[in-house]
Coordinates of N, CA, C and O in Angstrom, one line a residue:
M498 N -13.9 16.7 6.2 CA -13.7 15.6 6.8 C -15.1 15.0 7.0 O -16.0 15.4 7.6
K499 N -15.0 13.6 6.8 CA -16.5 13.0 7.1 C -16.6 12.6 8.7 O -15.6 12.4 9.5
N500 N -17.7 12.7 9.2 CA -18.2 12.4 10.4 C -17.9 10.9 10.6 O -17.8 10.3 11.6
Q501 N -18.4 10.0 9.5 CA -18.5 8.6 9.7 C -17.2 7.9 9.0 O -16.7 8.3 8.1
T502 N -16.4 7.2 10.0 CA -15.2 6.7 9.4 C -15.6 5.4 8.6 O -16.4 4.8 9.0
Q503 N -14.9 5.2 7.5 CA -14.8 4.1 6.9 C -14.5 2.7 7.7 O -13.7 2.8 8.6
D504 N -15.0 1.6 7.3 CA -14.7 0.3 7.9 C -13.3 0.0 7.4 O -12.8 0.7 6.5
A505 N -12.4 -0.6 8.1 CA -11.0 -1.2 7.7 C -10.7 -1.4 6.5 O -10.0 -1.1 5.6
L506 N -11.8 -2.5 6.0 CA -11.6 -3.0 4.5 C -11.8 -1.9 3.5 O -11.1 -1.8 2.6
A507 N -12.8 -1.0 3.7 CA -13.2 -0.1 2.8 C -12.0 0.8 2.6 O -11.7 1.3 1.7
M508 N -11.3 1.3 3.8 CA -10.3 2.1 3.9 C -9.1 1.7 3.0 O -8.4 2.3 2.2
L509 N -8.8 0.4 3.2 CA -7.6 -0.4 2.6 C -8.0 -0.5 1.1 O -6.9 -0.2 0.2
K510 N -9.1 -0.8 0.7 CA -9.5 -0.8 -0.7 C -9.3 0.4 -1.2 O -8.8 0.6 -2.5
A511 N -9.7 1.6 -0.6 CA -9.5 3.0 -1.3 C -8.1 3.2 -1.4 O -7.9 3.9 -2.5
D512 N -7.5 2.8 -0.4 CA -5.8 3.1 -0.6 C -5.3 2.2 -1.9 O -4.5 2.9 -2.7
H513 N -5.8 1.0 -2.0 CA -5.4 0.2 -2.9 C -5.7 1.0 -4.3 O -4.9 0.9 -5.5
Q514 N -7.0 1.3 -4.5 CA -7.3 2.1 -5.8 C -6.5 3.2 -6.1 O -6.3 3.6 -7.1
Q515 N -6.4 4.1 -5.1 CA -5.5 5.3 -5.3 C -4.1 5.0 -5.8 O -3.4 5.7 -6.7
V516 N -3.5 4.1 -5.2 CA -2.1 3.5 -5.6 C -2.3 3.0 -6.9 O -1.3 3.5 -7.9
A517 N -3.1 2.2 -7.5 CA -3.3 1.7 -8.7 C -3.3 2.9 -9.8 O -2.8 2.7 -10.8
T518 N -4.2 3.9 -9.3 CA -4.5 4.9 -10.3 C -3.1 5.9 -10.4 O -2.7 6.2 -11.5
L519 N -2.3 5.9 -9.5 CA -0.9 6.5 -9.5 C -0.1 5.7 -10.4 O 0.6 6.5 -11.2
F520 N -0.1 4.5 -10.1 CA 0.8 3.8 -11.1 C 0.4 3.8 -12.4 O 1.3 3.9 -13.4
A521 N -0.9 3.8 -12.7 CA -1.3 4.1 -14.2 C -1.0 5.4 -14.7 O -0.7 5.6 -15.9
D522 N -1.1 6.4 -14.0 CA -0.8 7.8 -14.2 C 0.8 7.9 -14.7 O 1.2 8.3 -15.6
F523 N 1.6 7.1 -13.9 CA 3.0 7.1 -14.2 C 3.4 6.3 -15.5 O 4.1 6.9 -16.2
E524 N 2.7 5.1 -15.7 CA 2.8 4.5 -17.0 C 2.6 5.3 -18.1 O 3.2 5.1 -19.2
A525 N 1.5 6.3 -17.9 CA 1.0 7.0 -19.2 C 2.0 8.2 -19.7 O 2.0 8.7 -20.5
L526 N 3.0 8.4 -18.7 CA 4.1 9.5 -19.0 C 5.0 9.1 -19.9 O 5.4 7.9 -20.0
S527 N 5.5 10.1 -20.8 CA 6.6 9.7 -21.5 C 7.8 9.8 -20.9 O 8.0 10.4 -19.8
D528 N 8.8 9.2 -21.5 CA 10.2 9.4 -21.0 C 10.7 10.6 -20.7 O 11.7 11.0 -19.9
R529 N 10.3 11.6 -21.4 CA 10.6 13.2 -21.3 C 10.0 13.8 -20.1 O 10.5 15.0 -19.6
S530 N 9.0 13.2 -19.4 CA 8.4 13.8 -18.4 C 8.8 13.6 -17.0 O 8.4 13.1 -16.1
K531 N 10.3 14.0 -16.9 CA 10.9 13.6 -15.6 C 10.4 14.2 -14.4 O 10.4 13.5 -13.4
V532 N 10.1 15.4 -14.5 CA 9.5 16.3 -13.2 C 8.2 15.5 -12.9 O 8.0 15.2 -11.6
S533 N 7.2 15.2 -13.7 CA 6.0 14.5 -13.4 C 6.4 13.1 -12.9 O 5.6 12.7 -12.1
K534 N 7.1 12.3 -13.6 CA 7.7 11.0 -13.1 C 8.0 11.1 -11.6 O 7.6 10.4 -10.7
K535 N 9.0 12.1 -11.3 CA 9.5 12.2 -9.8 C 8.4 12.4 -9.0 O 8.1 11.9 -7.7
R536 N 7.3 13.4 -9.3 CA 6.3 13.8 -8.6 C 5.4 12.5 -8.2 O 5.0 12.3 -7.0
L537 N 5.1 11.8 -9.2 CA 4.2 10.6 -9.1 C 4.9 9.6 -8.3 O 4.0 8.9 -7.5
A538 N 6.1 9.4 -8.5 CA 6.7 8.3 -7.9 C 6.9 8.6 -6.4 O 6.6 7.8 -5.4
D539 N 7.1 9.9 -6.1 CA 7.1 10.4 -4.7 C 5.9 10.2 -3.9 O 5.7 9.7 -2.8
Q540 N 4.6 10.4 -4.7 CA 3.4 10.1 -4.2 C 3.0 8.5 -4.0 O 2.5 8.2 -3.0
I541 N 3.5 7.9 -4.9 CA 3.3 6.4 -4.9 C 4.0 6.0 -3.6 O 3.6 5.2 -2.9
C542 N 5.3 6.3 -3.4 CA 6.0 5.8 -2.3 C 5.6 6.2 -1.0 O 5.4 5.4 0.0
A543 N 5.0 7.5 -0.8 CA 4.5 8.2 0.4 C 3.3 7.2 0.8 O 3.0 6.9 1.9
A544 N 2.4 7.0 -0.2 CA 1.0 6.3 -0.1 C 1.3 4.9 0.3 O 0.7 4.5 1.3
L545 N 2.4 4.3 -0.3 CA 2.6 3.0 0.2 C 3.2 2.8 1.5 O 3.0 1.9 2.3
R546 N 4.2 3.7 1.9 CA 4.7 3.7 3.2 C 3.8 3.9 4.3 O 3.6 3.3 5.3
L547 N 2.6 4.8 4.0 CA 1.6 5.1 4.9 C 0.8 3.9 5.0 O 0.4 3.2 6.2
H548 N 0.4 3.2 4.0 CA -0.4 2.1 3.8 C 0.2 0.8 4.6 O -0.6 0.3 5.2
T549 N 1.4 0.6 4.2 CA 2.1 -0.6 5.0 C 2.2 -0.3 6.3 O 1.8 -1.3 7.2
R550 N 2.3 0.8 6.9 CA 2.5 1.0 8.3 C 0.9 0.7 8.9 O 1.0 0.3 9.9
L551 N -0.1 1.3 8.4 CA -1.4 1.0 8.9 C -1.7 -0.5 9.0 O -2.1 -1.0 10.0
E552 N -1.4 -1.2 7.9 CA -1.5 -2.7 7.9 C -0.6 -3.3 8.9 O -1.1 -4.1 9.6
E553 N 0.5 -3.0 8.9 CA 1.5 -3.6 10.0 C 1.3 -3.4 11.5 O 1.5 -4.2 12.2
E554 N 0.8 -2.1 11.7 CA 0.8 -1.7 13.0 C -0.6 -1.8 13.7 O -0.8 -2.2 14.8
I555 N -1.7 -1.9 12.9 CA -3.0 -2.1 13.4 C -3.8 -3.2 12.6 O -4.3 -4.1 13.3
F556 N -3.7 -3.2 11.3 CA -4.7 -4.2 10.7 C -4.1 -5.5 11.0 O -5.0 -6.4 11.3
Y557 N -3.0 -6.0 10.5 CA -2.3 -7.4 10.5 C -2.6 -7.9 12.0 O -2.9 -9.1 12.1
P558 N -1.9 -7.3 13.0 CA -2.0 -7.7 14.4 C -3.5 -7.9 14.8 O -3.7 -8.9 15.6
A559 N -4.5 -7.2 14.4 CA -5.8 -7.3 14.7 C -6.6 -8.6 13.9 O -7.5 -9.1 14.7
V560 N -6.1 -8.8 12.9 CA -6.8 -10.0 12.0 C -6.0 -11.3 12.1 O -6.6 -12.3 11.8
R561 N -4.9 -11.3 12.4 CA -4.0 -12.5 12.3 C -4.7 -13.7 13.1 O -4.7 -14.7 12.5
G562 N -5.2 -13.6 14.4 CA -5.7 -14.7 15.0 C -6.9 -15.1 14.5 O -7.2 -16.1 14.3
P563 N -8.0 -14.1 14.3 CA -9.2 -14.5 13.6 C -9.2 -15.1 12.2 O -10.0 -16.0 11.9
V564 N -8.2 -14.6 11.5 CA -8.0 -15.0 10.1 C -7.5 -16.6 10.1 O -7.9 -17.5 9.5
D565 N -6.5 -16.8 11.0 CA -6.1 -18.1 11.3 C -5.4 -18.9 10.1 O -5.6 -19.9 9.7
D566 N -4.5 -18.1 9.5 CA -3.8 -18.5 8.2 C -2.4 -17.6 8.4 O -2.3 -16.7 7.7
D567 N -1.6 -18.3 9.2 CA -0.4 -17.7 9.4 C 0.5 -17.5 8.2 O 1.3 -16.6 8.0
D568 N 0.4 -18.3 7.1 CA 1.2 -18.3 5.9 C 0.7 -17.2 5.2 O 1.5 -16.4 4.5
L569 N -0.5 -16.9 5.1 CA -1.0 -15.8 4.3 C -0.6 -14.4 5.0 O -0.1 -13.5 4.4
M570 N -0.8 -14.4 6.3 CA -0.2 -13.1 7.0 C 1.3 -13.1 7.0 O 1.6 -12.0 6.8
D571 N 1.9 -14.2 7.1 CA 3.5 -14.0 6.9 C 3.8 -13.6 5.5 O 4.9 -12.7 5.4
E572 N 3.3 -14.1 4.5 CA 3.4 -13.8 3.1 C 3.3 -12.3 2.8 O 3.9 -11.7 2.3
A573 N 2.2 -11.7 3.5 CA 2.0 -10.2 3.3 C 3.2 -9.4 3.9 O 3.3 -8.3 3.3
L574 N 3.5 -9.9 4.9 CA 4.6 -9.1 5.7 C 5.9 -9.1 4.8 O 6.6 -8.2 4.7
V575 N 6.2 -10.3 4.4 CA 7.3 -10.4 3.2 C 7.2 -9.6 2.2 O 8.2 -8.9 1.6
E576 N 6.0 -9.6 1.7 CA 5.7 -8.7 0.6 C 5.9 -7.2 0.8 O 6.5 -6.4 -0.1
H577 N 5.6 -6.8 2.0 CA 5.7 -5.5 2.4 C 7.3 -5.2 2.5 O 7.7 -4.1 2.1
A578 N 8.0 -6.2 3.1 CA 9.5 -5.9 3.1 C 10.1 -5.8 1.6 O 10.9 -4.9 1.5
A579 N 9.6 -6.6 0.8 CA 10.3 -6.3 -0.6 C 9.8 -5.1 -1.2 O 10.4 -4.3 -1.9
A580 N 8.5 -4.7 -0.9 CA 8.1 -3.2 -1.4 C 8.8 -2.2 -0.8 O 9.3 -1.3 -1.5
K581 N 9.1 -2.3 0.5 CA 9.9 -1.2 1.1 C 11.4 -1.1 0.6 O 11.8 0.1 0.5
D582 N 11.8 -2.2 0.5 CA 13.1 -2.2 -0.3 C 13.2 -1.4 -1.6 O 14.1 -0.7 -1.8
L583 N 12.2 -1.8 -2.4 CA 12.0 -1.1 -3.9 C 11.9 0.5 -3.6 O 12.4 1.2 -4.2
I584 N 11.2 0.8 -2.6 CA 10.6 2.1 -2.3 C 11.9 2.9 -1.9 O 12.1 4.0 -2.5
A585 N 12.7 2.3 -1.1 CA 13.9 3.0 -0.7 C 15.0 3.4 -1.9 O 15.5 4.3 -1.9
Q586 N 15.1 2.2 -2.8 CA 15.8 2.4 -3.9 C 15.2 3.6 -4.8 O 16.0 4.3 -5.3
I587 N 14.0 3.7 -5.0 CA 13.4 4.5 -6.1 C 13.6 6.0 -5.4 O 14.0 6.8 -6.2
E588 N 13.5 6.0 -4.2 CA 13.6 7.4 -3.4 C 15.0 7.9 -3.5 O 15.0 9.1 -3.6
E589 N 16.0 7.2 -3.6 CA 17.3 7.6 -3.8 C 17.7 7.9 -5.3 O 18.8 8.5 -5.5
L590 N 16.7 7.7 -6.2 CA 17.1 7.8 -7.6 C 16.3 9.0 -8.3 O 15.3 9.4 -7.7
D591 N 16.9 9.3 -9.4 CA 16.1 10.4 -10.2 C 15.5 9.7 -11.4 O 16.0 8.6 -11.9
P592 N 14.4 10.2 -12.0 CA 13.7 9.6 -13.2 C 14.7 9.2 -14.5 O 14.5 8.4 -15.1
G593 N 15.7 10.1 -14.4 CA 16.7 9.9 -15.6 C 17.8 8.7 -15.2 O 18.5 8.3 -16.1
D594 N 17.8 8.2 -14.0 CA 18.8 7.2 -13.5 C 18.4 5.9 -14.3 O 17.3 5.6 -14.5
E595 N 19.5 5.1 -14.7 CA 19.2 3.6 -15.1 C 18.4 2.9 -14.2 O 18.3 2.9 -13.1
L596 N 17.5 2.1 -14.9 CA 16.4 1.2 -14.4 C 15.4 1.8 -13.3 O 14.7 1.1 -12.5
Y597 N 15.2 3.3 -13.2 CA 14.3 3.9 -12.5 C 13.0 3.4 -12.9 O 12.2 3.0 -12.0
D598 N 12.5 3.5 -14.2 CA 11.3 3.1 -14.7 C 11.0 1.6 -14.4 O 9.9 1.1 -14.0
A599 N 12.0 0.8 -14.6 CA 11.9 -0.7 -14.4 C 11.5 -0.9 -12.8 O 10.7 -1.8 -12.4
R600 N 12.2 -0.1 -11.8 CA 11.9 -0.3 -10.5 C 10.4 0.1 -10.2 O 9.8 -0.6 -9.4
I601 N 9.9 1.1 -10.9 CA 8.5 1.5 -10.5 C 7.6 0.4 -11.2 O 6.6 0.0 -10.5
K602 N 8.0 -0.2 -12.3 CA 7.3 -1.2 -12.9 C 7.1 -2.6 -12.0 O 5.9 -3.0 -11.7
V603 N 8.3 -2.9 -11.6 CA 8.3 -4.1 -10.6 C 7.5 -3.9 -9.3 O 6.8 -4.7 -8.9
L604 N 7.8 -2.7 -8.8 CA 7.0 -2.2 -7.5 C 5.5 -2.3 -7.8 O 4.7 -2.9 -7.1
S605 N 5.0 -1.9 -9.0 CA 3.5 -1.9 -9.4 C 3.2 -3.4 -9.5 O 2.1 -3.5 -9.0
E606 N 4.0 -4.2 -10.2 CA 3.5 -5.6 -10.4 C 3.4 -6.2 -9.1 O 2.6 -7.0 -8.7
Q607 N 4.4 -6.0 -8.1 CA 4.4 -6.6 -6.8 C 3.0 -6.1 -5.9 O 2.5 -7.0 -5.5
I608 N 2.8 -4.9 -6.1 CA 1.6 -4.3 -5.3 C 0.4 -5.0 -6.0 O -0.5 -5.2 -5.0
A609 N 0.3 -5.1 -7.2 CA -0.8 -5.6 -7.8 C -1.0 -7.0 -7.3 O -2.3 -7.4 -6.9
H610 N -0.1 -7.9 -7.2 CA -0.1 -9.2 -6.7 C -0.5 -9.1 -5.2 O -1.4 -9.9 -4.8
H611 N 0.1 -8.4 -4.4 CA -0.2 -8.3 -3.1 C -1.8 -7.9 -2.9 O -2.4 -8.5 -1.8
V612 N -2.2 -6.9 -3.6 CA -3.6 -6.3 -3.4 C -4.5 -7.6 -3.8 O -5.6 -7.8 -3.2
E613 N -4.2 -8.3 -4.9 CA -5.0 -9.5 -5.3 C -5.1 -10.4 -4.2 O -6.1 -10.9 -3.9
E614 N -4.0 -10.8 -3.6 CA -4.1 -11.7 -2.3 C -5.0 -11.1 -1.3 O -5.7 -11.8 -0.7
E615 N -4.8 -9.9 -0.9 CA -5.4 -9.3 0.1 C -7.0 -9.3 -0.1 O -7.7 -9.8 0.7
E616 N -7.2 -8.9 -1.3 CA -8.7 -8.5 -1.6 C -9.4 -9.9 -1.8 O -10.5 -10.0 -1.7
G617 N -8.6 -10.8 -2.5 CA -9.2 -12.1 -2.9 C -9.3 -13.1 -1.8 O -10.1 -14.0 -1.9
Q618 N -8.3 -13.0 -1.0 CA -8.0 -14.0 0.1 C -8.3 -13.8 1.5 O -9.2 -14.2 2.3
M619 N -7.3 -12.6 2.0 CA -7.5 -12.1 3.3 C -8.7 -11.5 3.7 O -9.3 -11.8 4.9
F620 N -9.1 -10.5 2.9 CA -10.2 -9.7 3.1 C -11.5 -10.5 3.3 O -12.3 -10.3 4.4
P621 N -11.8 -11.4 2.5 CA -13.1 -12.4 2.6 C -13.0 -13.1 4.0 O -14.0 -13.3 4.6
E622 N -11.8 -13.5 4.4 CA -11.6 -14.3 5.7 C -11.8 -13.3 6.7 O -12.4 -13.7 7.9
V623 N -11.4 -12.1 6.6 CA -11.6 -11.1 7.7 C -13.1 -10.8 7.8 O -13.6 -10.7 9.1
K624 N -13.8 -10.7 6.8 CA -15.2 -10.5 6.8 C -15.9 -11.5 7.6 O -16.8 -11.3 8.3
K625 N -15.4 -12.7 7.4 CA -16.1 -13.9 8.1 C -15.8 -14.1 9.5 O -16.5 -14.7 10.2
S626 N -14.7 -13.4 9.9 CA -14.2 -13.6 11.2 C -14.9 -12.8 12.5 O -14.7 -13.3 13.6
G627 N -15.7 -11.8 12.1 CA -16.3 -11.0 13.0 C -15.6 -10.1 13.7 O -16.2 -9.4 14.7
V628 N -14.5 -9.7 13.1 CA -13.4 -8.6 13.6 C -14.4 -7.3 13.5 O -15.2 -7.1 12.5
D629 N -14.3 -6.5 14.5 CA -15.0 -5.1 14.3 C -14.4 -4.3 13.6 O -13.5 -3.6 13.9
L630 N -15.0 -4.3 12.1 CA -14.2 -3.4 11.1 C -14.4 -2.0 11.4 O -13.4 -1.2 10.8
A631 N -15.5 -1.6 11.9 CA -15.7 -0.1 12.1 C -14.7 0.3 13.2 O -13.9 1.4 13.0
A632 N -14.5 -0.2 14.3 CA -13.4 0.1 15.4 C -12.1 0.1 14.7 O -11.3 0.9 15.1
L633 N -11.9 -1.1 13.9 CA -10.5 -1.0 13.3 C -10.3 0.0 12.5 O -9.1 0.7 12.3
G634 N -11.2 0.4 11.5 CA -11.1 1.5 10.6 C -10.9 2.8 11.5 O -10.2 3.7 11.0
Q635 N -11.6 3.1 12.4 CA -11.5 4.3 13.4 C -9.9 4.3 13.9 O -9.4 5.3 13.7
Q636 N -9.5 3.1 14.3 CA -7.9 3.3 15.0 C -7.0 3.5 13.7 O -6.1 4.3 13.9
M637 N -7.4 2.9 12.4 CA -6.4 3.2 11.3 C -6.5 4.7 10.9 O -5.8 5.3 10.4
A638 N -7.9 5.2 10.8 CA -8.1 6.4 10.3 C -7.3 7.5 11.4 O -6.7 8.4 11.0
E639 N -7.2 7.2 12.8 CA -6.5 8.2 13.7 C -4.9 8.0 13.4 O -4.4 9.2 13.4
L640 N -4.6 7.0 13.2 CA -3.0 6.8 12.9 C -2.7 7.5 11.6 O -1.8 8.3 11.5
K641 N -3.5 7.3 10.5 CA -3.5 7.9 9.3 C -3.3 9.3 9.6 O -2.5 10.1 8.9
N642 N -4.4 10.0 10.2 CA -4.5 11.5 10.4 C -3.3 12.0 11.0 O -2.6 13.0 10.7
S643 N -2.8 11.2 12.1 CA -1.6 11.7 12.8 C -0.3 11.7 12.1 O 0.5 12.6 12.0
L644 N 0.0 10.6 11.2 CA 1.1 10.5 10.4 C 0.8 11.5 9.2 O 2.0 12.0 8.8
S645 N -0.2 11.8 8.6 CA -0.5 12.6 7.8 C -0.1 14.0 8.1 O 0.5 15.0 7.2
S646 N -0.7 14.5 9.3 CA -0.4 15.8 9.9 C 1.1 16.1 10.1 O 1.5 17.1 10.4
A647 N 1.8 15.0 10.4 CA 3.3 15.0 10.8 C 4.1 15.3 9.6 O 5.5 15.6 9.7
D648 N 3.7 15.0 8.4 CA 4.5 15.2 7.1 C 4.5 16.5 6.8 O 3.9 17.6 7.1

């Protein structure tokens, strides 16, 4: 465990990269790799559930005022709701079920769009806002650790 906590933006970007790698790993699997597909899909869903919770409970409330772009912040929350809906569908299915891979693909595309907006629009605004990203990262790390140890 590191003594130094990442700032909030670095932590979120690391999560984004982790999920992008998991999606790429899923895409590389053959249709016959059902056990591996299920394992990766479960990892993707768990990572996204944790990430959205960190953003919704800590990050978004802390940056909403300083960013001063309600449309951007509201859209991020709506995108989270859509992702959560797909995650719930995926978790109830097995890799052999109809449209399983299609749901993963759509989730991947939705997340890629969401990440592009966050990293391209929201994060630069957050950097300029003067929000204490180290303190925010510490709060997020504490919640992440408590949620991860609860699993």
